[in-house]
XYZ file of C-alpha atoms in Angstrom:
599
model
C 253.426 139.492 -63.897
C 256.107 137.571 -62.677
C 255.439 134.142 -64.577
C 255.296 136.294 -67.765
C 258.968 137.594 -66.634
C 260.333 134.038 -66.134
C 262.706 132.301 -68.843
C 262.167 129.448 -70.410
C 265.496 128.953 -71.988
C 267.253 127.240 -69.315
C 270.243 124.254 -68.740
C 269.010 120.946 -68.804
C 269.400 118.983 -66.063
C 268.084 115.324 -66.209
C 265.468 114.681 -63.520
C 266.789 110.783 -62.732
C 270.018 109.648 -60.963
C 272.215 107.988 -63.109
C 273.386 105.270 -60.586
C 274.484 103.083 -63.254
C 276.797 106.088 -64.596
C 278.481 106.200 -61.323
C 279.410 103.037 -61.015
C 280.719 103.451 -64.651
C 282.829 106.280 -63.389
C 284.203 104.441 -60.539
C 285.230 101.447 -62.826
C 286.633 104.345 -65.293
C 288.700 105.663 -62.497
C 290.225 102.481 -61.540
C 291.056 101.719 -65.054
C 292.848 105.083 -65.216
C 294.111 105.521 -61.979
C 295.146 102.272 -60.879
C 298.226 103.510 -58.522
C 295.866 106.455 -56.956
C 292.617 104.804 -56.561
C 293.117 102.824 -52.859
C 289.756 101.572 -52.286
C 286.472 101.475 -53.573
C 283.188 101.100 -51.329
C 279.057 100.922 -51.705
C 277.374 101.694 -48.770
C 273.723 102.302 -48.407
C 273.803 103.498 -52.107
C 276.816 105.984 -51.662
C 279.655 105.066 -54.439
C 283.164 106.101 -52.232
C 286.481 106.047 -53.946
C 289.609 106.505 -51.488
C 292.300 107.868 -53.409
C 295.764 108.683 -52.319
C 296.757 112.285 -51.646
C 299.659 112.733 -53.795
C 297.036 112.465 -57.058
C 293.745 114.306 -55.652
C 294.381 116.915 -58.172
C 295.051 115.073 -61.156
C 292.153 112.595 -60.401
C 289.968 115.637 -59.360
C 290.597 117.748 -62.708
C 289.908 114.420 -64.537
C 286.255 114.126 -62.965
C 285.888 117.743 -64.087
C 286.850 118.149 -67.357
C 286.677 115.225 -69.051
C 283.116 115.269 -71.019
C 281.731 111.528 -70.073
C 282.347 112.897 -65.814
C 281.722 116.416 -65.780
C 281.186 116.576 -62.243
C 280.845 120.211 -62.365
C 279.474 121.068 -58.721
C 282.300 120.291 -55.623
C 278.740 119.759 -53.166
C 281.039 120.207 -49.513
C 284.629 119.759 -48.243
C 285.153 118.551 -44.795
C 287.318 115.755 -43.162
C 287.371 113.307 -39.647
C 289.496 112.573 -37.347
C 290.155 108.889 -36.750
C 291.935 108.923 -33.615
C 289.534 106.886 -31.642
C 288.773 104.506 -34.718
C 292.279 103.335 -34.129
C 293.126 103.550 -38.102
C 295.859 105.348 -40.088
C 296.758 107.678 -41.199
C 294.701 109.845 -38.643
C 292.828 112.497 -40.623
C 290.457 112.100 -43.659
C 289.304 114.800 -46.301
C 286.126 113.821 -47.963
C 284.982 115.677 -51.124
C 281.164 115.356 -52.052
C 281.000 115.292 -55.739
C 277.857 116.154 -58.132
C 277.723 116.000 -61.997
C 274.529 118.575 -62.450
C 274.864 117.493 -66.550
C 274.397 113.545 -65.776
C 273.149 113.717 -62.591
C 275.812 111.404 -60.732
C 277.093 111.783 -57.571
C 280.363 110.606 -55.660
C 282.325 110.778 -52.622
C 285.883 111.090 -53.046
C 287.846 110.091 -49.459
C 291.571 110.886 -49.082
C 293.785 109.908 -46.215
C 296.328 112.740 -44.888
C 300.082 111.711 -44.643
C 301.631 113.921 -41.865
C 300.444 112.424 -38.892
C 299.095 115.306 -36.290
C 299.976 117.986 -38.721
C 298.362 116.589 -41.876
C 298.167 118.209 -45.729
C 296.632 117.790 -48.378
C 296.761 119.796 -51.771
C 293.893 122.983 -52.309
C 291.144 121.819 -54.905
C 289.747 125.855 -55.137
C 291.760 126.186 -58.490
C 289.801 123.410 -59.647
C 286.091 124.167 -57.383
C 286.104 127.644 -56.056
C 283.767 126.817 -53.673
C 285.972 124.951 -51.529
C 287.739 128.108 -50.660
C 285.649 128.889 -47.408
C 285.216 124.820 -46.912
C 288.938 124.317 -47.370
C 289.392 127.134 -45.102
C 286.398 125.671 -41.954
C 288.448 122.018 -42.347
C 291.834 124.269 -41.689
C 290.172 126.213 -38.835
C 288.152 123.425 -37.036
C 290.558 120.048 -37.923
C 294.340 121.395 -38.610
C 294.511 120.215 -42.261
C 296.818 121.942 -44.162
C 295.844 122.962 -47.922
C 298.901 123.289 -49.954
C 298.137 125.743 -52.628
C 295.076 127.741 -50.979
C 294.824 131.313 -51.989
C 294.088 132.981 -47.898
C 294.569 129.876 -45.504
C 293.358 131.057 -42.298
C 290.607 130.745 -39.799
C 287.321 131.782 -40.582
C 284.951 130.854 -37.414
C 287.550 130.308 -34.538
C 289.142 134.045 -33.702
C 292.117 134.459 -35.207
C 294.394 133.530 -32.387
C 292.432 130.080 -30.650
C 294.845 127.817 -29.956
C 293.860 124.112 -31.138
C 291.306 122.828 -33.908
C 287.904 122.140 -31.769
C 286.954 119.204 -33.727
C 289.602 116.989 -33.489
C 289.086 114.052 -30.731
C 291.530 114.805 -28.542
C 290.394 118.615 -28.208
C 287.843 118.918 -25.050
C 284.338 120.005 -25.869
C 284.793 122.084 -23.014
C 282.578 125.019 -21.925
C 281.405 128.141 -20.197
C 280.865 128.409 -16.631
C 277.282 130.009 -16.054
C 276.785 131.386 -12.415
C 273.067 130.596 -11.489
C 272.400 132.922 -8.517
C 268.971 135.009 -6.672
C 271.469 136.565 -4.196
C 272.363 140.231 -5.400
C 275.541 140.099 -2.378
C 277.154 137.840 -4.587
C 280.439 139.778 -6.115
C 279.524 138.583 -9.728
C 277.215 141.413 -9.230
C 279.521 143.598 -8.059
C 280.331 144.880 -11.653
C 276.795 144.987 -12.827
C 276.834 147.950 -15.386
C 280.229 149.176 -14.973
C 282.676 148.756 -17.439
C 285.289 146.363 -16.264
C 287.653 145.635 -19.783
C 289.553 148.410 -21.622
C 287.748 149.498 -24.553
C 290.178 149.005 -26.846
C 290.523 146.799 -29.774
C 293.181 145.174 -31.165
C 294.709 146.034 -34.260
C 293.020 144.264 -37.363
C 294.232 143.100 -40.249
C 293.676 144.178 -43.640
C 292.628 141.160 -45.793
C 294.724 139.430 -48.437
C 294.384 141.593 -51.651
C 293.188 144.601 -50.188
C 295.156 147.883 -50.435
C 294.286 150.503 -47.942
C 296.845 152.795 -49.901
C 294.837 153.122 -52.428
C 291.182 152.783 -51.505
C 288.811 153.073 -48.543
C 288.196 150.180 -46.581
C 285.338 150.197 -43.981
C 283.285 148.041 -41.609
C 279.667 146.641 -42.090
C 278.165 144.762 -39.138
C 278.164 142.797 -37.541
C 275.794 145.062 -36.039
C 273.805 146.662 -38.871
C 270.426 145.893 -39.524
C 270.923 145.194 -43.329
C 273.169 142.345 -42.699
C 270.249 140.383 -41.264
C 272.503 138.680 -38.311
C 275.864 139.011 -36.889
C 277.593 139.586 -40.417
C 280.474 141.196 -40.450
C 281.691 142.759 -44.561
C 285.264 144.386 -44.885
C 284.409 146.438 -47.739
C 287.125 147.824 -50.261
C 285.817 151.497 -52.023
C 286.641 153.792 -54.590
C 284.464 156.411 -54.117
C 280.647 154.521 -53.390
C 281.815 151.873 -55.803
C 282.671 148.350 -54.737
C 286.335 146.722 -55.100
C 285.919 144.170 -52.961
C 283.962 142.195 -49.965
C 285.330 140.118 -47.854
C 282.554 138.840 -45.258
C 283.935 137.818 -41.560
C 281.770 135.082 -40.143
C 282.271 133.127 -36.967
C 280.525 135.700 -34.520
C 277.703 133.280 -34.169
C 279.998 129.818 -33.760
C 277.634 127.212 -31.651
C 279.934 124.453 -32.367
C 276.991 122.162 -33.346
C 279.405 119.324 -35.065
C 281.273 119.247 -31.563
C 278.235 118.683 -29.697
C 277.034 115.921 -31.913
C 279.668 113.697 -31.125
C 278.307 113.733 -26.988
C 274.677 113.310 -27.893
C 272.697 110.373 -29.329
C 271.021 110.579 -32.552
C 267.696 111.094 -31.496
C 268.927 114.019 -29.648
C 270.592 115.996 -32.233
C 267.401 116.538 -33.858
C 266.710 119.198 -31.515
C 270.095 121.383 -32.267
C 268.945 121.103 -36.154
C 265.651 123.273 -34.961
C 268.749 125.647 -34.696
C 270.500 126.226 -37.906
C 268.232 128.166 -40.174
C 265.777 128.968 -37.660
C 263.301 130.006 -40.263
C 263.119 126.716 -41.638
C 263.527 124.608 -38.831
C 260.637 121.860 -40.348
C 263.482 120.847 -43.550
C 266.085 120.723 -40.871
C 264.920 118.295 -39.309
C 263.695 116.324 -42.401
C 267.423 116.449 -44.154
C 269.269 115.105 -40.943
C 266.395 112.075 -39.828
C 266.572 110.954 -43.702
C 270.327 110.805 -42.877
C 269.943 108.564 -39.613
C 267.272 106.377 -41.418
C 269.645 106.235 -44.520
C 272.171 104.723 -41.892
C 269.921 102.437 -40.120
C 268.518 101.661 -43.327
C 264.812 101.652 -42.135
C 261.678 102.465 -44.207
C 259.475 105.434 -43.168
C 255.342 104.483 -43.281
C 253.740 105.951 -46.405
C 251.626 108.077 -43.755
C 254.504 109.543 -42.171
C 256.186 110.530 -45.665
C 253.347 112.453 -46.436
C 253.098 114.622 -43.312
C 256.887 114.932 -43.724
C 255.856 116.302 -47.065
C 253.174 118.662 -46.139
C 254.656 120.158 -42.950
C 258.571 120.927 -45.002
C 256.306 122.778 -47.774
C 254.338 125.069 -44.940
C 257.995 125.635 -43.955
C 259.254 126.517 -47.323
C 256.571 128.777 -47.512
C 257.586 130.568 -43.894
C 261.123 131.212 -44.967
C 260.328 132.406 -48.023
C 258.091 134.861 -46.223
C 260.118 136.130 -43.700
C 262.787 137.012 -46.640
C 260.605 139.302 -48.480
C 258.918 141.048 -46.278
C 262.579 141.666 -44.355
C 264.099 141.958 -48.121
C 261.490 144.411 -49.396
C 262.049 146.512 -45.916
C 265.834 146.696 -46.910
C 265.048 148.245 -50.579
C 261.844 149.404 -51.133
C 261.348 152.250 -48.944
C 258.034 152.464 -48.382
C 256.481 149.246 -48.584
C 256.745 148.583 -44.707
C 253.312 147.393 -44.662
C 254.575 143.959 -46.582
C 256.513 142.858 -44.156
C 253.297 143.190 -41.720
C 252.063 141.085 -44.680
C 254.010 138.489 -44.953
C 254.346 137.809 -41.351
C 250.542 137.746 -40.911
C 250.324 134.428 -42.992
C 253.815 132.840 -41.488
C 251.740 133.153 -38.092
C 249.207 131.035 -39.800
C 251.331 129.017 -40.863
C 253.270 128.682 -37.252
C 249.697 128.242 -35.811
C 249.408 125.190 -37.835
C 252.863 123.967 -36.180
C 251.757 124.468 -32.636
C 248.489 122.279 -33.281
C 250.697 119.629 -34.671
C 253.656 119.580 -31.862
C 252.896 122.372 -29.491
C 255.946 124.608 -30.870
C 256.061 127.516 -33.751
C 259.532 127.909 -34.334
C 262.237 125.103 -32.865
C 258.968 122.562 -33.878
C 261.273 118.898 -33.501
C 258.388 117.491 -34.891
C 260.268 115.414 -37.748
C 261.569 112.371 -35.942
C 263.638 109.386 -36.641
C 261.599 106.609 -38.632
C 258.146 109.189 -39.055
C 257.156 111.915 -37.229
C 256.196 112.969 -33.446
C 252.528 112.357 -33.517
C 249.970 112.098 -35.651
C 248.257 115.237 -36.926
C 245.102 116.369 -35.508
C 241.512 115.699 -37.471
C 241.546 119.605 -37.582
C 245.140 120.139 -39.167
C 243.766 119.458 -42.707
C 240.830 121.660 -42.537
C 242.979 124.691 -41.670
C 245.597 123.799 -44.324
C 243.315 123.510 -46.791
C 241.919 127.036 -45.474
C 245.089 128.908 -46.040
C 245.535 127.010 -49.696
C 242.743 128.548 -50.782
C 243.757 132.486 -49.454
C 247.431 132.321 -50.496
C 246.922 132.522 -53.543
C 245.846 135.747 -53.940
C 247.695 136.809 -51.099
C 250.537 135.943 -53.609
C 248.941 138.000 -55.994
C 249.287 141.385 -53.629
C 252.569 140.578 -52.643
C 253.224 141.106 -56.861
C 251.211 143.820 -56.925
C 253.257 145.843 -54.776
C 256.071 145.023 -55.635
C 257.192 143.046 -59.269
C 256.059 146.166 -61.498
C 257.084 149.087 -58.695
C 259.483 151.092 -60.114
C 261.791 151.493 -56.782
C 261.567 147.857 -56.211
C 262.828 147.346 -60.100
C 265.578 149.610 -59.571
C 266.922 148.219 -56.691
C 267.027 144.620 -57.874
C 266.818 144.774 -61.667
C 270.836 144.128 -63.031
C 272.377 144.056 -59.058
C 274.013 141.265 -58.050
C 273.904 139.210 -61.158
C 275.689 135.764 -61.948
C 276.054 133.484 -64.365
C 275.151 129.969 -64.180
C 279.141 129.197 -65.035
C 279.715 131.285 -62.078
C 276.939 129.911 -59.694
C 278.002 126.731 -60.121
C 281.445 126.589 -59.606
C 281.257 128.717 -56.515
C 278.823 126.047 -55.166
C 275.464 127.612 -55.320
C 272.201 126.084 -54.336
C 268.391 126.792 -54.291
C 267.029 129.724 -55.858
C 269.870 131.433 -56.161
C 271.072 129.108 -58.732
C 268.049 128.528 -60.152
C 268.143 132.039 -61.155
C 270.910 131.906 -63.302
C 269.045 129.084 -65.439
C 270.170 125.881 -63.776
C 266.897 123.980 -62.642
C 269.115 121.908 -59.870
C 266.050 121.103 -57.199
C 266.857 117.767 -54.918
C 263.221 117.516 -54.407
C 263.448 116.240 -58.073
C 266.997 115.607 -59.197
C 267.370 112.940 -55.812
C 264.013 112.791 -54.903
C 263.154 111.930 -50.938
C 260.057 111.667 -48.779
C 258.136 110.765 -52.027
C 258.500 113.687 -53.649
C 258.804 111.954 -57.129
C 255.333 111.521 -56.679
C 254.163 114.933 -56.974
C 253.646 117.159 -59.950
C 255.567 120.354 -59.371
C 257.525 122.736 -61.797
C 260.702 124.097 -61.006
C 260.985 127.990 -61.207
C 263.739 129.110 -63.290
C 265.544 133.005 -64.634
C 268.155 133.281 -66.838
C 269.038 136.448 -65.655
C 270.978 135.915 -62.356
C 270.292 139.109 -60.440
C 268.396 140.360 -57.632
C 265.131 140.715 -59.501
C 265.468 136.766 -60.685
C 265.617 135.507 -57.239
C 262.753 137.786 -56.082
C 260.447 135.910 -59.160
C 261.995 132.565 -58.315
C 261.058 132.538 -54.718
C 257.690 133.587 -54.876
C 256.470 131.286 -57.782
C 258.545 128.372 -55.631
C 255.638 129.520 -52.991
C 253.361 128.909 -55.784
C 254.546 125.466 -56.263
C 254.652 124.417 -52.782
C 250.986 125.198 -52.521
C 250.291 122.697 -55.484
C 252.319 120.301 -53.510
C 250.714 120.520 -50.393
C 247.229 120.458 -51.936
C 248.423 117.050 -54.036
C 249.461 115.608 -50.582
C 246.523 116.488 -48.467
C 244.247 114.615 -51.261
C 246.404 111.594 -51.335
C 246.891 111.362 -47.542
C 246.892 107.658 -46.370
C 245.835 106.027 -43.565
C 248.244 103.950 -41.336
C 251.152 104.793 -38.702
C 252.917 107.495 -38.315
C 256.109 105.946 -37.441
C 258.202 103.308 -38.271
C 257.131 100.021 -36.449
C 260.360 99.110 -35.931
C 260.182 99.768 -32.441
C 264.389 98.801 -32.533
C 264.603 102.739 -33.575
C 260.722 104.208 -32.485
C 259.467 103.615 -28.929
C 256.487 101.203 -28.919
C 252.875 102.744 -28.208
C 252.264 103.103 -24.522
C 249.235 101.124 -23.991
C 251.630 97.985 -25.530
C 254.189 98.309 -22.530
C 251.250 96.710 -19.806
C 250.120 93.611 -22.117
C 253.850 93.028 -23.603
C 257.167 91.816 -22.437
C 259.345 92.404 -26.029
C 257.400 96.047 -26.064
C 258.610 96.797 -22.622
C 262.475 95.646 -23.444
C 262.406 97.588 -26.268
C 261.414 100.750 -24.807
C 263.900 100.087 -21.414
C 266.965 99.653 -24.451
C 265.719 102.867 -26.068
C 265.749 104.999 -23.174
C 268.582 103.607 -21.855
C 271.418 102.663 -24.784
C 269.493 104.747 -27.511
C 269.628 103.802 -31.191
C 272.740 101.863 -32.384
C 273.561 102.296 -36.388
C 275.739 99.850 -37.543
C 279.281 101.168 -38.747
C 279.403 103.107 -41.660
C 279.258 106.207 -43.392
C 276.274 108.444 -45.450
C 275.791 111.910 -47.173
C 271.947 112.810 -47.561
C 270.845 115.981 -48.764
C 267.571 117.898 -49.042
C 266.400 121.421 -50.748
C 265.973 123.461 -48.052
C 264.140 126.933 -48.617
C 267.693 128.239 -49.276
C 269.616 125.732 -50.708
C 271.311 122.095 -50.048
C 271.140 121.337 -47.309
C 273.817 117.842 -46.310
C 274.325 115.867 -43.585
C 277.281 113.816 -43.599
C 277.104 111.060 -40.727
C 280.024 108.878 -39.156
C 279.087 105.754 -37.590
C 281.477 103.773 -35.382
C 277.971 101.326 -34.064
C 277.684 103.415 -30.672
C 275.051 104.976 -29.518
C 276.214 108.603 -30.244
C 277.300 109.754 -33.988
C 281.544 109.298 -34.370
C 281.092 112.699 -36.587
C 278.174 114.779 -38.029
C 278.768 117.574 -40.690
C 276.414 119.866 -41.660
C 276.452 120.847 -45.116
C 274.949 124.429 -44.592
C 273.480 126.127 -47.932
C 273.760 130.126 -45.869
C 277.569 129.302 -45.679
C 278.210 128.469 -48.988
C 276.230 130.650 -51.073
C 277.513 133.342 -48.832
C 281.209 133.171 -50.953
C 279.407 134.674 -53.838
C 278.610 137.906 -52.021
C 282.168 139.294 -52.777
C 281.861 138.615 -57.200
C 278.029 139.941 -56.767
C 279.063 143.025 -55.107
C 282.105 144.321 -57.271
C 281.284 147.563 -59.474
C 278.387 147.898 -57.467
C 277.469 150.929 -54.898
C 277.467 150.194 -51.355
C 273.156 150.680 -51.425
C 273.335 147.139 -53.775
C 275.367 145.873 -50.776
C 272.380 145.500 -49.040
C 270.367 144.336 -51.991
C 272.547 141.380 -52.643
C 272.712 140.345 -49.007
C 268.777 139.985 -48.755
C 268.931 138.647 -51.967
C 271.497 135.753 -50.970
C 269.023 134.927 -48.085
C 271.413 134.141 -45.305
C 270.936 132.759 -41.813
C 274.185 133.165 -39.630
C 272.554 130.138 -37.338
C 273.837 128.168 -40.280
C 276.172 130.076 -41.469
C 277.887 129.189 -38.402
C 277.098 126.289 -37.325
């Protein structure tokens, strides 16, 4: 039913990176811009164009509108600190650029006048996504943005002192007392209630008028807001004015910590982030580390990479409709019982591999843990051949079910205009009609290998998203079928034992083996300087990883490109008109994490 209810009049969206056409654009903009454009750089097959502050906006509205650059989607926002770098002017922004119409991408760096108390001019006029991103590099580095609508915190609380990620902020922590002895006084207010229980007074958001309408509290504690989620909603009556989500409640400070970690290490924290998909997690940010290092992963390794990212794709998918159909439907508890009996076979399959179900690490820099088991193929191949039709109930109850139509059917819709200049990835843009899929617009791991369609709607709601995810399950099967029959033989890591350790029976027969496993432990892996932006389609979105290297052993700066965080800005135009019921509708339908919302 639901391929019959699919669209086939969609945006085109060419399917090979144009890297000649960005170094056209590059030569364009110094022809145009010769007093703005400071520096141009290639690195590791990123095009970066430093361009002075005082003309970010008129070079940035150029790269919009103009019809040969068209760079249409503003990808992330974020900045660094170069304190310890010993360069000036101390603070960067950087602007990750994508043209979805030519399929061109482009970095855009800008140095801060101001010293400690830098600005830069707002972009969101231009890219309304970079309203929340505009607003994290406020909150987290101090950067001013002249011209932003509502620029204030929006992880820290409110009143923090200091921006956390600059260098010269501690990383700090809490003191955990680790006790067995119950005369200890931090157990003398065990279950007594020791603060006032008052709250301070909060403020009603920018725009909101609580003359006029009813404003009211979500979360962060109800179940429908799947997390720690908190919504200031704005009524008339049961219809929606406004939303205005209130994140932060989560904050792990995972950028911090990757500056006091080496590489190899942050792998784990990835696990993490979306904890429903932890598999892609760790593929997107060891594709970023190789990028950097520049090393080549062993066919072998690529493969499992492959195979192991799909089962994951699959998971996440799962766990959001059987949690989204327990939201709407009513009655249909019994799917999520469903869906969560194949993820378990699917997490089986993860603890053969690595021994873990849900934080798996298996994905490591330059392949993969270990090889898989002789048995791991045989029980993939066992649940390809049941999903289908497992699929095929899943519809059954639910794509023709007249609740499940009214819920979702015309709720929460967007455009693809709208989609993509708030930033929107993964299937929530592809349900607007935009087939935007890194697995085959910047193919990595090999995926331009495979043959795989990309599920598209042109109708931008609820319902949409609902068909697109489950015939992306669909897909991934074919892909992880195509994989397991091409398979090759040969390592499962790099043999570049200057970034894997060498095998263990090596370090008794050879001296160079046995050095290069003492520097590994010891100094860790060393990229030389420079900087990269990789990104991967993650079950709900892109997902980016933005790495700093000053040649040490531990990354200068890490960013996480989250795709939970971003697509979460469109909750407040889905909502409005609505009733407060499609509140819940178009927070399943978003598909959030607060892990990475977070961050």
């Amino acid at each position: 039913m639901a391929r019959q209810a699919m669209r086939d009049t969609v945006m085109s969206v060419p399917y090979t990176p144009d890297l000649e056409g960005e170094r056209h654009v590059v030569a364009v903009l110094q022809e145009r811009f010769p007093d703005a454009v400071l520096a141009v750089e290639e690195h590791r097959g990123d095009l970066v164009v430093t361009i002075q502050a005082d003309r970010l906006l008129d070079v940035a509205r150029f790269l919009r509108d103009d019809p040969e650059m068209r760079f249409d989607h503003c990808v992330d926002v974020t900045s660094y600190d170069r304190l310890d770098l010993g360069e000036t002017p101390r603070f960067v922004a950087v602007y990750q650029l994508h043209s979805i119409p030519y399929n061109r991408r482009l970095r855009l760096q800008v140095p801060l006048p101001g010293g400690n108390n830098p600005v830069v001019p707002s972009v969101v006029d231009i890219w309304p996504t970079a309203n929340w991103l505009e607003r994290e590099v406020y909150d987290l580095m101090g950067i001013r943005f002249q011209g932003h609508p509502d620029l204030r915190r929006i992880l820290m609380p409110y009143d923090w002192e200091g921006h956390p990620l600059r260098k010269d902020y501690p990383r700090g922590g809490e003191p955990i007392p680790f006790t067995v002895n119950w005369s200890d006084p931090e157990f003398e207010s065990l279950g007594r209630q020791i603060l006032k229980p008052e709250l301070p007074p909060q403020e009603v958001p920018k725009g909101m008028d609580p003359e006029r309408y009813l404003i009211v509290n979500m979360g962060p504690q109800h179940p429908s807001t799947h997390g720690v989620l908190r919504l200031i909603v704005e009524l008339e009556g049961e219809r929606i004015v406004r939303v205005v989500p209130d994140v932060g409640y989560l904050h792990s400070g995972f950028e911090k910590q990757a500056e006091s970690v080496r590489y190899k290490d942050f792998v784990y924290y990835t696990d993490r982030l979306d904890y429903t998909a932890a598999m892609n997690n760790n593929l997107g940010y060891v594709l970023a580390v190789e990028k950097l290092l520049g090393v080549e992963v062993p066919p072998r390794a690529q493969v499992i990479r492959v195979i192991v990212a799909e089962l994951q794709r699959i998971a996440a998918h799962l766990v959001w409709l059987g949690t989204h159909a327990m939201d709407l439907s009513g009655t249909i508890h019994a799917l999520l019982m469903y869906v969560f009996r194949e993820r378990e076979m699917i997490l089986d399959m993860f603890e053969m591999i690595c021994g873990a179900r849900l934080t798996t690490s298996y994905i490591r820099i330059g392949g993969v843990w270990r090889d898989i088991p002789p048995a791991f193929e045989s029980r993939v191949r066992d649940f390809l051949a049941l999903m289908p039709a497992r699929l095929d109930e899943y519809e059954r109850m639910l794509t023709d079910n007249p609740v499940w139509r009214k819920r979702t059917q015309g709720i929460g819709k967007l455009t693809a205009e709208q989609a993509i200049a708030l930033g929107v990835t993964g299937p929530m843009l592809r349900a607007t009609g935009v087939p935007y899929d890194l697995r085959k617009v910047r193919p990595y791991s090999g995926y331009e290998n495979y043959d795989f369609e990309i599920p598209t709607s042109t109708d931008g709601d609820a319902y949409a998203r609902y068909l697109v995810r489950v015939n992306e399950m669909r897909q991934s099967l074919r892909i992880i079928e195509q994989a397991l029959d091409n398979l090759p033989d040969g390592p499962y890591k790099t043999p570049d034992h200057k970034v894997t350790l060498p095998p263990r029976e090596e370090l008794d027969t050879s001296m160079e083996a046995l050095i290069h496993h003492f520097k590994l432990v010891t100094e860790g892996i060393r990229p030389p300087p420079g900087q990269v932006y990789m990104s991967t389609e993650n079950p709900k979105g892109e997902f980016g990883i933005f790495i700093i290297s000053d040649g040490s052993a531990h990354p200068y700066r890490v960013r996480v490109r989250g795709p939970s965080f971003v697509n979460l800005q469109a909750l407040d135009p889905m909502s409005r008109g609505h009733l407060v019921a499609d509140l819940v509708t178009n927070i399943g339908s978003v598909d959030i994490v607060l892990g990475e919302v977070d961050r």
